[in-house]
Amino acid sequence: MSEQNKPTIVVVDDEEPIRRFLRIALDSHGYNVIEAASAAEGIKQIVAYSPDAVLLDLGLPDTDGMSVIQKVREWSSVPIIVLSARGQED
């Protein structure tokens, strides 16, 4: 399956090990994975790729993930799945 025919997921998480795990898992199931380590980068990737879904961490270094959701909702109805260990870091 070519990259163009694969569904695209944007993963927005500042922790590289989590992005790597998600990239490997999603890629093995036929998804094209675009990564972003910050809210600003995530928004840019969502605009650039018009993904089929977004996996979003709430604890980002430049702003809260809830702000990302609010900004994206101003112009897109892309499904956003929140992945967060907020309050349960262990």
PDB file of C-alpha atoms in Angstrom:
ATOM      1  CA  MET A   1       0.000   0.000   0.000  1.00  0.00           C
ATOM      2  CA  SER A   2       1.464   3.360  -0.955  1.00  0.00           C
ATOM      3  CA  GLU A   3       1.828   6.201   1.547  1.00  0.00           C
ATOM      4  CA  GLN A   4      -0.913   8.087  -0.305  1.00  0.00           C
ATOM      5  CA  ASN A   5      -3.451   5.287   0.242  1.00  0.00           C
ATOM      6  CA  LYS A   6      -2.702   4.798   3.928  1.00  0.00           C
ATOM      7  CA  PRO A   7      -4.845   6.605   6.508  1.00  0.00           C
ATOM      8  CA  THR A   8      -2.790   9.323   8.189  1.00  0.00           C
ATOM      9  CA  ILE A   9      -2.471   9.833  11.941  1.00  0.00           C
ATOM     10  CA  VAL A  10      -0.741  12.849  13.504  1.00  0.00           C
ATOM     11  CA  VAL A  11       0.818  11.989  16.878  1.00  0.00           C
ATOM     12  CA  VAL A  12       1.443  15.027  19.091  1.00  0.00           C
ATOM     13  CA  ASP A  13       3.518  14.098  22.137  1.00  0.00           C
ATOM     14  CA  ASP A  14       6.693  15.607  23.574  1.00  0.00           C
ATOM     15  CA  GLU A  15       8.085  12.236  24.689  1.00  0.00           C
ATOM     16  CA  GLU A  16      10.071  10.589  21.912  1.00  0.00           C
ATOM     17  CA  PRO A  17       9.726   7.021  23.309  1.00  0.00           C
ATOM     18  CA  ILE A  18       5.934   7.337  23.235  1.00  0.00           C
ATOM     19  CA  ARG A  19       5.981   8.699  19.680  1.00  0.00           C
ATOM     20  CA  ARG A  20       8.321   5.876  18.622  1.00  0.00           C
ATOM     21  CA  PHE A  21       6.048   3.224  20.173  1.00  0.00           C
ATOM     22  CA  LEU A  22       2.962   4.706  18.522  1.00  0.00           C
ATOM     23  CA  ARG A  23       4.760   5.059  15.171  1.00  0.00           C
ATOM     24  CA  ILE A  24       5.819   1.389  15.207  1.00  0.00           C
ATOM     25  CA  ALA A  25       2.397   0.143  16.343  1.00  0.00           C
ATOM     26  CA  LEU A  26       0.391   2.274  13.929  1.00  0.00           C
ATOM     27  CA  ASP A  27       2.731   1.696  10.993  1.00  0.00           C
ATOM     28  CA  SER A  28       2.455  -2.064  11.495  1.00  0.00           C
ATOM     29  CA  HIS A  29      -1.322  -1.690  11.173  1.00  0.00           C
ATOM     30  CA  GLY A  30      -1.143   0.246   7.913  1.00  0.00           C
ATOM     31  CA  TYR A  31      -1.187   3.867   9.058  1.00  0.00           C
ATOM     32  CA  ASN A  32       0.989   6.715   7.833  1.00  0.00           C
ATOM     33  CA  VAL A  33       2.292   8.386  11.014  1.00  0.00           C
ATOM     34  CA  ILE A  34       3.297  12.052  11.225  1.00  0.00           C
ATOM     35  CA  GLU A  35       4.965  13.100  14.474  1.00  0.00           C
ATOM     36  CA  ALA A  36       5.073  16.384  16.369  1.00  0.00           C
ATOM     37  CA  ALA A  37       6.834  17.131  19.666  1.00  0.00           C
ATOM     38  CA  SER A  38       4.996  20.368  20.518  1.00  0.00           C
ATOM     39  CA  ALA A  39       1.589  21.980  20.189  1.00  0.00           C
ATOM     40  CA  ALA A  40       2.796  24.459  17.561  1.00  0.00           C
ATOM     41  CA  GLU A  41       4.400  21.704  15.479  1.00  0.00           C
ATOM     42  CA  GLY A  42       1.291  19.542  15.892  1.00  0.00           C
ATOM     43  CA  ILE A  43      -1.013  22.252  14.592  1.00  0.00           C
ATOM     44  CA  LYS A  44       1.306  22.798  11.608  1.00  0.00           C
ATOM     45  CA  GLN A  45       1.267  19.060  10.830  1.00  0.00           C
ATOM     46  CA  ILE A  46      -2.522  18.867  11.140  1.00  0.00           C
ATOM     47  CA  VAL A  47      -2.870  21.769   8.701  1.00  0.00           C
ATOM     48  CA  ALA A  48      -0.296  20.330   6.294  1.00  0.00           C
ATOM     49  CA  TYR A  49      -1.507  16.719   6.227  1.00  0.00           C
ATOM     50  CA  SER A  50      -5.283  16.907   6.926  1.00  0.00           C
ATOM     51  CA  PRO A  51      -5.023  13.632   8.853  1.00  0.00           C
ATOM     52  CA  ASP A  52      -7.715  11.033   9.403  1.00  0.00           C
ATOM     53  CA  ALA A  53      -7.153  11.298  13.179  1.00  0.00           C
ATOM     54  CA  VAL A  54      -4.949  12.974  15.787  1.00  0.00           C
ATOM     55  CA  LEU A  55      -3.442  11.358  18.893  1.00  0.00           C
ATOM     56  CA  LEU A  56      -2.785  14.181  21.354  1.00  0.00           C
ATOM     57  CA  ASP A  57      -0.993  14.383  24.690  1.00  0.00           C
ATOM     58  CA  LEU A  58      -2.376  17.080  26.985  1.00  0.00           C
ATOM     59  CA  GLY A  59       0.972  17.868  28.628  1.00  0.00           C
ATOM     60  CA  LEU A  60       2.987  19.622  25.941  1.00  0.00           C
ATOM     61  CA  PRO A  61       5.990  21.903  26.497  1.00  0.00           C
ATOM     62  CA  ASP A  62       4.665  25.004  24.736  1.00  0.00           C
ATOM     63  CA  THR A  63       0.957  24.984  25.635  1.00  0.00           C
ATOM     64  CA  ASP A  64      -1.742  22.731  27.024  1.00  0.00           C
ATOM     65  CA  GLY A  65      -3.231  20.100  24.715  1.00  0.00           C
ATOM     66  CA  MET A  66      -6.703  21.509  25.405  1.00  0.00           C
ATOM     67  CA  SER A  67      -5.605  24.677  23.608  1.00  0.00           C
ATOM     68  CA  VAL A  68      -4.637  22.541  20.615  1.00  0.00           C
ATOM     69  CA  ILE A  69      -8.113  21.018  20.577  1.00  0.00           C
ATOM     70  CA  GLN A  70      -9.748  24.463  20.722  1.00  0.00           C
ATOM     71  CA  LYS A  71      -7.602  25.798  17.862  1.00  0.00           C
ATOM     72  CA  VAL A  72      -8.131  22.747  15.654  1.00  0.00           C
ATOM     73  CA  ARG A  73     -11.889  22.837  16.273  1.00  0.00           C
ATOM     74  CA  GLU A  74     -12.017  26.346  14.826  1.00  0.00           C
ATOM     75  CA  TRP A  75     -11.506  24.860  11.342  1.00  0.00           C
ATOM     76  CA  SER A  76     -11.577  21.039  11.498  1.00  0.00           C
ATOM     77  CA  SER A  77     -13.700  18.179  12.796  1.00  0.00           C
ATOM     78  CA  VAL A  78     -10.844  15.640  12.605  1.00  0.00           C
ATOM     79  CA  PRO A  79     -11.208  12.986  15.335  1.00  0.00           C
ATOM     80  CA  ILE A  80      -8.871  13.766  18.251  1.00  0.00           C
ATOM     81  CA  ILE A  81      -7.951  11.024  20.705  1.00  0.00           C
ATOM     82  CA  VAL A  82      -6.391  12.291  23.927  1.00  0.00           C
ATOM     83  CA  LEU A  83      -3.540  10.212  25.333  1.00  0.00           C
ATOM     84  CA  SER A  84      -2.444  11.516  28.685  1.00  0.00           C
ATOM     85  CA  ALA A  85      -1.034  10.314  31.969  1.00  0.00           C
ATOM     86  CA  ARG A  86      -1.829  13.634  33.614  1.00  0.00           C
ATOM     87  CA  GLY A  87      -1.945  13.076  37.344  1.00  0.00           C
ATOM     88  CA  GLN A  88      -0.738   9.476  36.950  1.00  0.00           C
ATOM     89  CA  GLU A  89       2.853   9.801  35.751  1.00  0.00           C
ATOM     90  CA  ASP A  90       3.805   6.487  37.375  1.00  0.00           C
TER      91      ASP A  90
END
